Coordinates of C-alpha atoms in Angstrom, one line a residue:
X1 CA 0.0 0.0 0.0
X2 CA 3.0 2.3 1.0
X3 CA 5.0 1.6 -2.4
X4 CA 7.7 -0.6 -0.4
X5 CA 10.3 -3.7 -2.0
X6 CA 10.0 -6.1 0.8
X7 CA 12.7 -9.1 0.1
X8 CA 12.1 -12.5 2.3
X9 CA 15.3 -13.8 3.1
X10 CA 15.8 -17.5 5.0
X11 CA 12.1 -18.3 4.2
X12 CA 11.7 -22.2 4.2
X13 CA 8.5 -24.2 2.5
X14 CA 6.1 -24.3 5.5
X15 CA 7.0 -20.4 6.2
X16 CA 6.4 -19.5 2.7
X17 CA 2.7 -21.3 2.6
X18 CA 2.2 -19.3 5.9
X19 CA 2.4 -16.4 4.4
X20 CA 0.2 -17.5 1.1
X21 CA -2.5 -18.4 3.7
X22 CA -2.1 -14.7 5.0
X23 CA -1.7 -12.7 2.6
X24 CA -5.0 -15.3 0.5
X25 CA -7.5 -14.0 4.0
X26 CA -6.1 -10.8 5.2
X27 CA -8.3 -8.2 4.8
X28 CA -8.2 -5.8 2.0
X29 CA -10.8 -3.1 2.3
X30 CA -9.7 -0.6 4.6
X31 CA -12.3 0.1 7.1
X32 CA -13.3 3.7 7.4
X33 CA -14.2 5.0 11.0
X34 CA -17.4 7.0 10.7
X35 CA -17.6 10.4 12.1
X36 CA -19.5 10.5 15.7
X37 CA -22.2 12.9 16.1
X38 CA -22.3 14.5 19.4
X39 CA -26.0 14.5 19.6
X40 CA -26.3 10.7 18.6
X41 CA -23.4 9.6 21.0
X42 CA -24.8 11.4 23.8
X43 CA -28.1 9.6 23.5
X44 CA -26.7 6.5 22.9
X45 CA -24.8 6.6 26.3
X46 CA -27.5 8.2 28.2
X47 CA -29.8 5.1 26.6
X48 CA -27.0 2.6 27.9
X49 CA -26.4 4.5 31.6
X50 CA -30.7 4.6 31.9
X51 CA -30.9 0.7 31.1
X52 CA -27.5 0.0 33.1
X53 CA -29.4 1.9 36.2
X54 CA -32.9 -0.4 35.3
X55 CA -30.2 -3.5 35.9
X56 CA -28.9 -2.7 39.0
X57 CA -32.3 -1.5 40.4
X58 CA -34.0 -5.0 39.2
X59 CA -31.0 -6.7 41.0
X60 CA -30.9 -4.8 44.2
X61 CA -34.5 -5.4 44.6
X62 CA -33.9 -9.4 43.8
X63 CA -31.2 -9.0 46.3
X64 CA -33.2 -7.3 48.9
X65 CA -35.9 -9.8 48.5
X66 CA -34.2 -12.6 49.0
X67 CA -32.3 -11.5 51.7
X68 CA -35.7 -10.3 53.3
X69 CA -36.4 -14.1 52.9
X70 CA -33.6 -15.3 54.9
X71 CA -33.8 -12.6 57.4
X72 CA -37.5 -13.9 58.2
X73 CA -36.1 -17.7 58.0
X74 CA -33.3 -16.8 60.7
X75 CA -36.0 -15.7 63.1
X76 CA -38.0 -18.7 62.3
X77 CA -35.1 -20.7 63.2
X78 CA -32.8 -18.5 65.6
X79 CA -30.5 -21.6 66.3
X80 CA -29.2 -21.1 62.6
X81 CA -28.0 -17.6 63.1
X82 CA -24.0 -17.6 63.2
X83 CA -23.6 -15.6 66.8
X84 CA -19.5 -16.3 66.5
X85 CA -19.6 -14.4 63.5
X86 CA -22.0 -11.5 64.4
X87 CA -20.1 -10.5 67.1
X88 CA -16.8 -10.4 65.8
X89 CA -18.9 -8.4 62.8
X90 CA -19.6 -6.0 65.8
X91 CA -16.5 -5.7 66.9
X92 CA -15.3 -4.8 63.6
X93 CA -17.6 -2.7 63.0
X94 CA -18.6 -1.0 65.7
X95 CA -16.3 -0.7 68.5
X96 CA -13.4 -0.2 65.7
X97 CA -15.7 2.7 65.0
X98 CA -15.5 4.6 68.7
X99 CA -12.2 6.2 68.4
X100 CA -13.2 8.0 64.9
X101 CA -17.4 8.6 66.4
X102 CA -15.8 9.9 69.9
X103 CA -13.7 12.5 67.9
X104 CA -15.9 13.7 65.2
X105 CA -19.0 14.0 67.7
X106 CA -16.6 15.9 70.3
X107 CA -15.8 18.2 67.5
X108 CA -19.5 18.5 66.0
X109 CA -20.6 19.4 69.6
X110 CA -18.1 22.2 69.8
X111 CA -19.2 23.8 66.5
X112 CA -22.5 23.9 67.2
X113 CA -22.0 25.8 70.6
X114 CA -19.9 27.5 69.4
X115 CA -21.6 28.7 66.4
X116 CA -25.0 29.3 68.3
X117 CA -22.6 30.7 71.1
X118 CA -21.6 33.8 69.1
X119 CA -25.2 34.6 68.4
X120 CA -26.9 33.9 71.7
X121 CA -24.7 36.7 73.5
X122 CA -26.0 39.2 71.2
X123 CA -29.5 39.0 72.8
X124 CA -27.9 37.8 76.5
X125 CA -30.3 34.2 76.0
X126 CA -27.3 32.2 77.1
X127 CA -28.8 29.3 78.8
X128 CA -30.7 28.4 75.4
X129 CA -27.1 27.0 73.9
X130 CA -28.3 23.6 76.0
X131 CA -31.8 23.4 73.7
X132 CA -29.6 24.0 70.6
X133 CA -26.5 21.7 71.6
X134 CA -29.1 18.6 72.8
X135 CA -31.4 18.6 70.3
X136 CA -30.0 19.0 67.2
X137 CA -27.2 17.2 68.3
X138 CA -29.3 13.8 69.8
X139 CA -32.0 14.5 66.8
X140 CA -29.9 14.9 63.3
X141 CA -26.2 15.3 63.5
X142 CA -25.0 12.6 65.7
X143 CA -27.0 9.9 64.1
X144 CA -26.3 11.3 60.8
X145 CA -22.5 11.6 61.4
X146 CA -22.3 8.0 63.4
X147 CA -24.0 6.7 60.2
X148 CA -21.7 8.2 57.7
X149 CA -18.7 7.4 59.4
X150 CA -19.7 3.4 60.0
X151 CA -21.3 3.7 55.9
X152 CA -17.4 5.0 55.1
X153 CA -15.9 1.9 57.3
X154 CA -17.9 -0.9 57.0
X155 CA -20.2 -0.7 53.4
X156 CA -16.7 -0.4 52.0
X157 CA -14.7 -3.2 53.9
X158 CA -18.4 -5.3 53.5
X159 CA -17.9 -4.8 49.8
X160 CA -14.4 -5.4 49.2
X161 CA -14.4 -8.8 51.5
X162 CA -17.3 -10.3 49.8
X163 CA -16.0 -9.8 46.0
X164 CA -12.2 -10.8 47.0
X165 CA -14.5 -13.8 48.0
X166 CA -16.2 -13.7 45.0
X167 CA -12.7 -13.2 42.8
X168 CA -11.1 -16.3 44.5
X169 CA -14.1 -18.9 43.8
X170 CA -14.9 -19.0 47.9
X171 CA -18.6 -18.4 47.5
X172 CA -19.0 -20.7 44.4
X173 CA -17.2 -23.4 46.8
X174 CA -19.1 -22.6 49.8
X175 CA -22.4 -23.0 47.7
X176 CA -21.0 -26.1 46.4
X177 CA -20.4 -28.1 49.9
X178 CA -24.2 -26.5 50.5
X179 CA -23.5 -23.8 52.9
X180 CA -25.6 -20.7 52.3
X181 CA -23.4 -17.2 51.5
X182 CA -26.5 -15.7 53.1
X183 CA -26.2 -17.0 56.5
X184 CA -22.7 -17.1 56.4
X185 CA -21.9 -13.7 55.0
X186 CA -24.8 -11.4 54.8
X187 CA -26.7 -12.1 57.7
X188 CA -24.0 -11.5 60.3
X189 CA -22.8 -8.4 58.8
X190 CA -26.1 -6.8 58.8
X191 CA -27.5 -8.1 62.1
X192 CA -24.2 -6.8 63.5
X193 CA -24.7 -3.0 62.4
X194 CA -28.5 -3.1 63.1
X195 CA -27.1 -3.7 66.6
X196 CA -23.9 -1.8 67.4
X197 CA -25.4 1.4 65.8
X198 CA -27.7 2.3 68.0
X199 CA -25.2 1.7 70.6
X200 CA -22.7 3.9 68.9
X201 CA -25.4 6.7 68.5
X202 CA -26.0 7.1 71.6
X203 CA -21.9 7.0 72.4
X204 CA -22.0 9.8 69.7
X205 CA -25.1 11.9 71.6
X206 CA -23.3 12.0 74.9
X207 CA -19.8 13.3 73.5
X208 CA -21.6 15.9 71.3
X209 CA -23.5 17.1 74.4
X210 CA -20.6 16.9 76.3
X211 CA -18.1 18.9 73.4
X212 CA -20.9 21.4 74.0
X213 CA -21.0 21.4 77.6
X214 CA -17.2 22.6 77.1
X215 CA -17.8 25.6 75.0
X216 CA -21.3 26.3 77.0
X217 CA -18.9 26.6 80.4
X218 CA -16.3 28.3 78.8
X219 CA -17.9 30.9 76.4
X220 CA -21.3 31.7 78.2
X221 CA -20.1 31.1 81.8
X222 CA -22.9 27.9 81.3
X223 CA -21.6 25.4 84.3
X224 CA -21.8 21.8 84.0
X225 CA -24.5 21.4 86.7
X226 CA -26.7 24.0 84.9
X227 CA -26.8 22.8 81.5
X228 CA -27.5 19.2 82.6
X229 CA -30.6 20.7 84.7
X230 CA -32.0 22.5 81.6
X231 CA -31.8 19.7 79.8
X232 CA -34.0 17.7 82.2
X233 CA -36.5 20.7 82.5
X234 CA -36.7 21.4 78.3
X235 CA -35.3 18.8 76.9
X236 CA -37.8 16.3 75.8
X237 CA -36.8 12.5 75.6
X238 CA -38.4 11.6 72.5
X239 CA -35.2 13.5 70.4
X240 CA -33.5 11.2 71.9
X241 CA -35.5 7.7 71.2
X242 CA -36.0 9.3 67.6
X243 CA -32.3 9.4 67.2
X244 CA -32.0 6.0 68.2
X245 CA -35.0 4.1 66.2
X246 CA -33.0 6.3 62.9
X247 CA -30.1 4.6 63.8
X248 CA -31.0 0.5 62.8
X249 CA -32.4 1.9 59.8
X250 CA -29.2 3.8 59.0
X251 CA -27.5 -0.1 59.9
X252 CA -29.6 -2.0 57.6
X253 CA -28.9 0.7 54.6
X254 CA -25.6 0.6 55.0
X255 CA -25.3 -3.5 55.6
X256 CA -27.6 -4.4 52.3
X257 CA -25.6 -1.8 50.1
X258 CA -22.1 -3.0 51.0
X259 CA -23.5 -7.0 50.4
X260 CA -25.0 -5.8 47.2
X261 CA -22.1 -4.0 45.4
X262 CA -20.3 -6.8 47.1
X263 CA -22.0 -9.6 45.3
X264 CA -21.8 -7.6 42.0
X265 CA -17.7 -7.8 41.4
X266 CA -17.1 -9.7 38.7
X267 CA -13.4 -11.8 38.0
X268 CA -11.4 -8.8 37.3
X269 CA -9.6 -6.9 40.2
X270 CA -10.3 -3.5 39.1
X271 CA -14.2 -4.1 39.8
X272 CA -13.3 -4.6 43.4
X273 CA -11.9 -0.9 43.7
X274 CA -14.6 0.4 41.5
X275 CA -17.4 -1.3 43.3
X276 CA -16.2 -0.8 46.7
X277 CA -16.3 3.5 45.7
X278 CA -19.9 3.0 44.7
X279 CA -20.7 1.1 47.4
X280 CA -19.6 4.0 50.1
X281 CA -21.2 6.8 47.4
X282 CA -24.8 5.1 47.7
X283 CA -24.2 4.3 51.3
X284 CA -23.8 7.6 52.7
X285 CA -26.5 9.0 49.5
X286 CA -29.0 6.7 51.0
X287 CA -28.4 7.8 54.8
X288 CA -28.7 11.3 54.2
X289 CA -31.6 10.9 52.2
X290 CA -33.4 8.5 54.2
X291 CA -32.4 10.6 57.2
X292 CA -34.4 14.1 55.4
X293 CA -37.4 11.9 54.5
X294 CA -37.8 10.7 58.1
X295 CA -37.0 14.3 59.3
X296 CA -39.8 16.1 57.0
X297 CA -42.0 13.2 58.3
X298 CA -41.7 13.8 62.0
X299 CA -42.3 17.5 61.4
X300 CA -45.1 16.5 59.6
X301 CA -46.7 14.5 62.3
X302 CA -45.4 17.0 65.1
X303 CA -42.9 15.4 66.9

């Protein structure tokens, strides 16, 4: 094609019908690429993303399902629920998870009192840093931030343990000698977060209110003594049991999501990376949003 001599040199009989064979089949139309159109391109991958997104939502809702089947079959049968395994699952999970909670929720507590702080002196209505401290502290941010924090440790480590599983043949061998993955993999994870999160919640609600306790003492002249008093007088307790129911829902999201993205890493290593990202994205997406519908609910209903 280029105009070029080409001389064989050394060629014996077998090489030389080699290269009849080749030259007899290889291809002489030269294909043409075809211009893309930017319109046509973008619709074809928006098509592809939309029916990629109906895929995974068909199979989270299989997943779901199913594991809402075994859920209801471990609490038929409670003697088959692994308890070796759920605890060192909370463990893991949860008090692994205190030294992070206990610094973050120290550190939320100062902001807000010290943010409301700053404001409050203006119009000398000191004492009401402890409503502003407890309650939106017990209420939103400390289950929020507990939540986020565990969906950050554990959806991720859930996700990348289950498809290194996946990658190395274990839970095709472990269905083969007829143990269930679901009992011996899923269950126990989320059991163990819809149990040590409400636990680490309310960790998280008494170092915020303690952080601002600190700033309350030391900014507004607020003593210790004081601000726990006002929080028995106007401080009702249902901010705190709402924190708390939020906080197994918040456990089960973040369970079921990491299992999920888990169970969807293929053979290849660089799905375990990629999945184990979109596993702590949706995590912490569904927390926050599940958090605001349940929020917008309560004030609904007036609590």
């Amino acid at each position: 094609a280029q105009q070029c001599s080409i001389s064989k040199v050394g060629a014996n009989e077998s090489l030389e019908k080699l290269l009849t064979i080749c030259e007899q089949h290889y291809p002489q139309e030269k294909i043409v690429e075809k211009k893309e159109i930017f319109l046509l391109s973008y619709l074809e991958n928006v098509g592809k993303d939309m029916f990629q997104g109906y895929k995974t939502l068909s199979s989270f809702f299989s997943f779901t399902g199913e594991l809402t089947h075994y859920v209801i079959a471990a609490f038929l049968k409670p003697l088959n629920i692994r308890l070796k395994a759920t605890l060192y699952h909370i463990e893991q999970s949860g008090a692994g998870a205190l030294p992070i909670i206990l610094l973050t929720s120290f550190l939320i507590g100062i902001v807000i009192a010290y943010q409301g702080a700053t404001q409050l002196e203006k119009f000398g209505a000191n004492i009401f840093i402890v409503e502003m401290v407890t309650i939106s502290a017990v209420r939103e941010l400390a289950p929020l931030l507990t939540a986020i924090v565990v969906a950050g440790r554990s959806s991720s480590a859930y996700t990348a343990q289950i498809g290194v599983m996946k990658i190395t043949d274990e839970v095709d061998a472990m269905s083969a000698m007829g143990f269930s993955p679901w009992n011996f993999l899923v269950l126990p994870r989320l059991f163990a977060l819809i149990l040590s999160l409400p636990l680490l919640v309310f960790f998280a609600d008494v170092v915020s209110v303690f952080g601002g306790m600190v700033i309350a003492s030391t900014k507004l002249d607020v003593s210790f003594v004081e601000f726990i008093d006002r929080i028995k007088q106007t401080v009702a307790l249902k901010h705190l049991i709402i924190g708390l129911i939020k906080a197994p829902i918040f456990g089960c999201i973040i369970a079921t999501i990491g299992c999920f993205r888990g169970f969807q890493i293929d053979s290849s290593t660089e799905s375990v990376g990629k999945y184990t990202t979109i596993s702590v994205v949706n995590a912490i997406f569904w927390v926050i949003a599940i958090d605001a519908i349940i929020s917008v609910l309560l004030t609904e209903l007036g609590l």
